[in-house]
CSV table of C-alpha atoms in Angstrom, one decimal:
chain,number,residue,atom,x,y,z
A,134,MET,CA,51.6,139.8,155.0
A,135,MET,CA,53.8,140.4,152.0
A,136,SER,CA,52.6,142.5,149.1
A,137,GLY,CA,54.1,142.5,145.6
A,138,ALA,CA,56.2,139.9,144.1
A,139,THR,CA,56.7,136.5,145.8
A,140,ALA,CA,59.4,133.9,145.2
A,141,THR,CA,57.2,132.0,142.8
A,142,ASN,CA,56.4,134.9,140.5
A,143,ALA,CA,59.3,137.4,140.9
A,144,ALA,CA,60.4,138.6,137.5
A,145,ASN,CA,63.8,137.7,136.1
A,146,GLN,CA,65.9,140.8,135.9
A,147,PHE,CA,69.4,141.5,134.5
A,148,VAL,CA,72.3,143.8,134.9
A,149,GLU,CA,75.2,144.2,132.5
A,150,VAL,CA,78.5,144.4,134.4
A,151,LYS,CA,82.1,143.8,133.3
A,152,GLY,CA,81.2,142.3,130.0
A,153,ARG,CA,78.6,139.8,131.2
A,154,ARG,CA,75.0,139.7,132.2
A,155,LEU,CA,74.0,138.7,135.7
A,156,ALA,CA,70.4,137.5,136.2
A,157,TYR,CA,68.7,138.2,139.5
A,158,ARG,CA,65.4,138.3,141.3
A,159,SER,CA,64.3,140.6,144.1
A,160,ILE,CA,61.4,140.4,146.5
A,161,GLY,CA,60.5,142.4,149.6
A,162,HIS,CA,61.7,145.8,150.8
A,163,GLY,CA,64.2,146.9,153.4
A,164,THR,CA,67.6,145.7,154.3
A,165,PRO,CA,69.1,143.9,151.3
A,166,ILE,CA,70.2,140.3,151.8
A,167,VAL,CA,72.1,138.7,148.9
A,168,LEU,CA,71.9,134.9,148.7
A,169,CYS,CA,74.7,132.9,147.0
A,170,ALA,CA,73.5,129.5,145.7
A,171,ARG,CA,74.8,126.0,146.5
A,172,TYR,CA,76.6,123.6,144.2
A,173,ARG,CA,74.4,123.0,141.1
A,174,GLY,CA,72.3,125.9,142.2
A,175,ASN,CA,70.5,128.6,140.3
A,176,MET,CA,67.7,131.0,141.3
A,177,ASP,CA,65.2,128.2,141.5
A,178,ILE,CA,66.9,126.0,144.1
A,179,TRP,CA,65.7,128.2,147.0
A,180,ASP,CA,62.6,127.1,148.9
A,181,PRO,CA,59.9,129.8,148.2
A,182,ALA,CA,58.7,129.5,151.8
A,183,PHE,CA,62.1,130.5,153.1
A,184,LEU,CA,62.5,133.5,150.7
A,185,ASP,CA,59.0,134.7,151.3
A,186,ALA,CA,59.4,134.5,155.0
A,187,LEU,CA,62.5,136.6,154.8
A,188,ALA,CA,60.7,139.2,152.7
A,189,THR,CA,57.9,139.6,155.3
A,190,LYS,CA,60.4,140.5,157.9
A,191,GLY,CA,61.9,143.8,156.6
A,192,LEU,CA,64.4,142.3,154.2
A,193,ARG,CA,64.9,142.8,150.5
A,194,VAL,CA,65.7,139.3,149.3
A,195,ILE,CA,68.0,139.0,146.2
A,196,THR,CA,68.9,135.7,144.5
A,197,PHE,CA,71.0,135.5,141.4
A,198,ASP,CA,72.7,133.2,139.0
A,199,TYR,CA,76.5,132.9,138.9
A,200,THR,CA,78.4,134.0,135.8
A,201,GLY,CA,77.8,131.6,132.9
A,202,LEU,CA,75.2,129.5,134.8
A,203,GLY,CA,71.4,129.7,134.8
A,204,LEU,CA,70.3,132.8,133.0
A,205,SER,CA,73.6,134.7,133.4
A,206,SER,CA,76.2,135.0,130.6
A,207,GLY,CA,79.9,134.5,130.7
A,208,THR,CA,82.3,131.7,131.4
A,209,PRO,CA,81.3,129.6,134.4
A,210,THR,CA,83.5,128.5,137.3
A,211,TYR,CA,83.1,127.2,140.8
A,212,ASP,CA,86.2,129.0,142.0
A,213,PRO,CA,84.8,130.6,145.2
A,214,PRO,CA,86.6,134.0,144.7
A,215,ALA,CA,84.9,134.3,141.3
A,216,LEU,CA,81.5,133.5,142.9
A,217,ALA,CA,82.2,136.2,145.6
A,218,GLN,CA,83.1,138.6,142.8
A,219,ASP,CA,79.7,138.0,141.2
A,220,ALA,CA,78.0,138.9,144.4
A,221,GLY,CA,80.1,142.0,144.8
A,222,ASP,CA,79.5,143.1,141.2
A,223,LEU,CA,75.8,142.7,141.7
A,224,ILE,CA,75.7,144.6,144.9
A,225,GLU,CA,77.6,147.5,143.2
A,226,ALA,CA,75.5,147.4,140.0
A,227,LEU,CA,72.2,147.6,142.0
A,228,GLY,CA,73.5,150.3,144.2
A,229,LEU,CA,72.6,148.4,147.3
A,230,GLY,CA,75.0,150.0,149.8
A,231,LYS,CA,75.7,147.8,152.7
A,232,VAL,CA,74.1,144.3,152.6
A,233,VAL,CA,73.6,141.1,154.5
A,234,ILE,CA,75.7,138.6,152.6
A,235,SER,CA,74.5,135.1,152.7
A,236,GLY,CA,75.2,131.8,151.1
A,237,TRP,CA,74.3,128.1,151.2
A,238,SER,CA,77.0,125.4,151.0
A,239,LEU,CA,79.4,126.5,148.2
A,240,GLY,CA,77.7,129.8,148.3
A,241,GLY,CA,78.6,130.1,152.0
A,242,MET,CA,82.3,129.9,151.0
A,243,ALA,CA,81.6,132.7,148.5
A,244,ALA,CA,79.9,134.8,151.2
A,245,GLN,CA,82.9,134.4,153.5
A,246,LEU,CA,85.2,135.6,150.8
A,247,ALA,CA,82.9,138.5,150.0
A,248,MET,CA,83.5,139.7,153.6
A,249,ALA,CA,87.2,139.9,152.8
A,250,MET,CA,86.9,141.2,149.3
A,251,PHE,CA,84.2,143.9,149.9
A,252,PRO,CA,84.5,144.8,153.6
A,253,ASP,CA,82.8,148.2,153.1
A,254,ARG,CA,79.7,146.5,151.5
A,255,ILE,CA,79.0,143.9,154.2
A,256,SER,CA,77.0,144.6,157.4
A,257,HIS,CA,76.3,141.0,158.4
A,258,ALA,CA,77.1,137.5,157.2
A,259,VAL,CA,74.5,134.7,157.3
A,260,LEU,CA,76.1,131.3,156.4
A,261,ILE,CA,73.9,128.2,155.8
A,262,GLY,CA,75.2,124.7,155.8
A,263,THR,CA,78.7,125.6,154.8
A,264,THR,CA,82.3,125.0,156.0
A,265,PRO,CA,84.7,127.3,157.8
A,266,PRO,CA,88.1,127.8,156.2
A,267,GLY,CA,91.1,125.7,157.4
A,268,PRO,CA,91.5,122.3,158.9
A,269,LEU,CA,88.4,120.4,160.0
A,270,VAL,CA,87.7,118.3,163.0
A,271,LYS,CA,85.2,116.3,161.1
A,272,ALA,CA,85.2,115.6,157.3
A,273,GLY,CA,82.1,115.0,155.2
A,274,GLU,CA,80.7,111.7,154.1
A,275,GLN,CA,81.3,109.9,150.8
A,276,LEU,CA,77.5,109.6,150.5
A,277,PHE,CA,77.2,113.3,149.6
A,278,TYR,CA,79.7,113.0,146.7
A,279,ASP,CA,78.1,109.9,145.3
A,280,THR,CA,74.7,111.5,145.4
A,281,ALA,CA,75.4,115.1,144.5
A,282,THR,CA,76.9,114.2,141.1
A,283,LYS,CA,73.9,112.2,139.8
A,284,PRO,CA,72.4,113.5,136.6
A,285,ASP,CA,69.0,114.2,138.1
A,286,TYR,CA,67.8,114.3,141.7
A,287,THR,CA,64.9,112.2,142.8
A,288,LEU,CA,63.0,113.0,146.0
A,289,GLU,CA,65.1,110.3,147.7
A,290,ASP,CA,68.3,112.0,146.5
A,291,GLU,CA,67.0,115.4,147.7
A,292,THR,CA,66.3,113.9,151.1
A,293,ILE,CA,69.7,112.4,151.4
A,294,LEU,CA,71.5,115.5,150.3
A,295,PHE,CA,69.6,118.2,152.2
A,296,PHE,CA,67.5,116.6,154.9
A,297,GLU,CA,67.8,113.7,157.4
A,298,PRO,CA,66.6,110.4,156.0
A,299,ALA,CA,66.5,108.8,159.4
A,300,SER,CA,63.8,111.1,160.6
A,301,ALA,CA,60.2,110.7,159.3
A,302,ASP,CA,59.5,114.4,160.0
A,303,SER,CA,62.5,115.4,157.9
A,304,ARG,CA,61.5,113.1,155.1
A,305,GLU,CA,58.1,114.7,155.1
A,306,ALA,CA,59.7,118.2,155.2
A,307,ALA,CA,61.7,117.2,152.1
A,308,ARG,CA,58.6,116.2,150.2
A,309,ARG,CA,56.9,119.5,151.0
A,310,SER,CA,60.0,121.6,150.2
A,311,VAL,CA,60.5,119.9,146.8
A,312,GLN,CA,56.8,120.5,146.0
A,313,ARG,CA,57.1,124.2,146.9
A,314,ILE,CA,60.2,124.6,144.8
A,315,ALA,CA,58.4,123.0,141.8
A,316,GLY,CA,55.6,125.6,142.2
A,317,ARG,CA,57.3,128.2,140.0
A,318,ILE,CA,56.2,127.4,136.5
A,319,ALA,CA,57.0,130.4,134.3
A,320,GLY,CA,60.4,132.0,133.9
A,321,ARG,CA,62.5,129.3,135.5
A,322,SER,CA,66.2,129.5,135.3
A,323,ILE,CA,68.3,127.0,133.3
A,324,PRO,CA,69.6,124.0,135.3
A,325,VAL,CA,73.4,123.8,135.8
A,326,PRO,CA,74.8,121.3,133.3
A,327,GLN,CA,75.5,118.1,135.3
A,328,PRO,CA,78.7,117.0,133.3
A,329,TRP,CA,80.3,120.4,133.9
A,330,ALA,CA,79.3,120.4,137.6
A,331,LYS,CA,80.5,116.9,138.1
A,332,ALA,CA,83.9,117.8,136.7
A,333,ALA,CA,84.1,120.8,139.0
A,334,ILE,CA,83.8,118.8,142.3
A,335,SER,CA,86.1,116.4,144.0
A,336,SER,CA,85.0,112.7,144.1
A,337,ALA,CA,85.6,112.3,147.8
A,338,PRO,CA,85.8,114.3,151.1
A,339,ALA,CA,88.8,116.5,151.6
A,340,ASN,CA,90.3,118.1,154.7
A,341,PRO,CA,90.6,121.0,154.5
A,342,ILE,CA,88.0,121.6,151.8
A,343,PHE,CA,88.4,125.4,152.0
A,344,PRO,CA,92.1,126.0,152.6
A,345,VAL,CA,92.1,129.9,153.0
A,346,ASP,CA,94.3,130.7,156.0
A,347,SER,CA,94.0,134.4,155.5
A,348,LEU,CA,90.2,134.1,155.6
A,349,LEU,CA,90.3,132.2,158.9
A,350,ALA,CA,92.5,135.0,160.3
A,351,LEU,CA,89.9,137.5,159.2
A,352,LEU,CA,87.1,135.7,160.9
A,353,LYS,CA,89.1,135.7,164.1
A,354,THR,CA,89.4,139.5,164.0
A,355,THR,CA,86.3,140.7,162.2
A,356,THR,CA,83.7,143.0,163.8
A,357,VAL,CA,81.0,141.9,161.3
A,358,PRO,CA,78.3,139.7,163.0
A,359,VAL,CA,78.4,136.2,161.6
A,360,LEU,CA,75.5,133.7,161.9
A,361,HIS,CA,75.9,130.1,160.8
A,362,ILE,CA,72.7,128.0,160.4
A,363,GLY,CA,73.3,124.3,160.3
A,364,GLY,CA,71.7,120.9,160.6
A,365,ASP,CA,72.8,118.4,163.3
A,366,HIS,CA,73.6,115.8,160.6
A,367,ASP,CA,75.1,117.7,157.6
A,368,ILE,CA,76.7,115.0,155.4
A,369,VAL,CA,79.0,117.3,153.5
A,370,PHE,CA,79.8,120.2,155.9
A,371,PRO,CA,79.4,118.9,159.5
A,372,VAL,CA,78.4,121.6,161.9
A,373,GLU,CA,80.9,120.3,164.4
A,374,ASN,CA,83.6,122.2,162.5
A,375,TRP,CA,82.0,125.5,163.4
A,376,TYR,CA,81.6,124.6,167.1
A,377,ALA,CA,85.3,123.7,167.1
A,378,LEU,CA,86.0,127.4,166.3
A,379,ASN,CA,83.3,128.8,168.6
A,380,HIS,CA,85.8,130.4,171.1
A,381,GLN,CA,88.1,131.7,168.4
A,382,LEU,CA,85.6,133.7,166.3
A,383,PRO,CA,84.5,136.7,168.3
A,384,THR,CA,81.3,137.5,166.4
A,385,LEU,CA,80.1,134.0,165.5
A,386,GLN,CA,76.6,132.9,166.5
A,387,LEU,CA,75.6,129.3,165.9
A,388,LEU,CA,72.1,127.9,165.3
A,389,THR,CA,71.7,124.2,164.8
A,390,PHE,CA,68.4,122.6,163.9
A,391,PRO,CA,67.6,119.1,165.1
A,392,ARG,CA,67.0,116.0,162.9
A,393,SER,CA,68.1,117.9,159.9
A,394,GLY,CA,70.8,117.9,157.3
A,395,HIS,CA,72.5,120.1,154.7
A,396,GLY,CA,69.4,122.3,154.0
A,397,PRO,CA,68.0,123.2,157.4
A,398,HIS,CA,66.4,126.4,156.1
A,399,HIS,CA,64.3,124.3,153.8
A,400,GLN,CA,63.2,122.0,156.6
A,401,TYR,CA,62.5,124.9,158.9
A,402,PRO,CA,61.9,127.8,156.5
A,403,GLU,CA,59.9,130.1,158.8
A,404,ALA,CA,62.0,129.5,161.9
A,405,ALA,CA,65.3,130.0,159.9
A,406,ALA,CA,63.9,133.3,158.5
A,407,ASP,CA,62.8,134.4,161.9
A,408,CYS,CA,66.3,133.8,163.3
A,409,ILE,CA,68.0,135.6,160.4
A,410,ALA,CA,65.7,138.7,160.7
A,411,SER,CA,66.3,138.8,164.5
A,412,PHE,CA,70.0,138.5,164.0
A,413,VAL,CA,70.2,141.3,161.5
A,414,ARG,CA,67.9,143.5,163.7
A,415,SER,CA,69.7,143.0,166.9
A,416,THR,CA,73.4,142.9,165.9
A,417,GLY,CA,75.8,145.2,164.0
């Protein structure tokens, strides 16, 4: 059982660093895991069941708002190196030492870059529903771009974006996850402005979408354990792209959940947390 703060009542906290204020929340105790949010994400887009499950397994779970978004101050950008810098600055400001760096989707790109930018700070990398750098064997689907840029997400939109609409079980998991996320009432973060976010994303799939050759070279030589958690039908970052690199990345472990999409950790929150905790405990 977890004592103390939970994902739905954790206090908003702030650190002043390099001329801007970064907002964060922290639950649990033990090995720190820093979670970088997805596109249009703030501290409130994480499923509390996933965060709380991580916190019960010996992890200190830290979520935060990127510079200029949510409750953080400064000038916003979706440039992945800047998002990685936010994570690095937060790690340093909180005196966390070595951390598990994690990220979902766009945040997974930031997490990979953090491995390169702050190698002495990273013990493990947990990537969720994201893309590897370099050329892809399978591009994303137009449906993601048409849906992700809508002003507000309905339950149907959330199901399309993050779950598997073809599966009744996944549709029901989407409903439960959205309900859990809505459970935080007080102290919610500020939504990412939709017009700004829409202008910051391409209107169609690209290949490559993350063209950082030096990062791919790093992943091919790193000793840092890397876990990617994906769904078998991710409409923006197909998991097939990680499997295509499976024999080239020496520390990569792949976990793919069935009948799931871009948010497998929200469909299977406890199972995903179990696997992450085991990965951190047993590797490194």
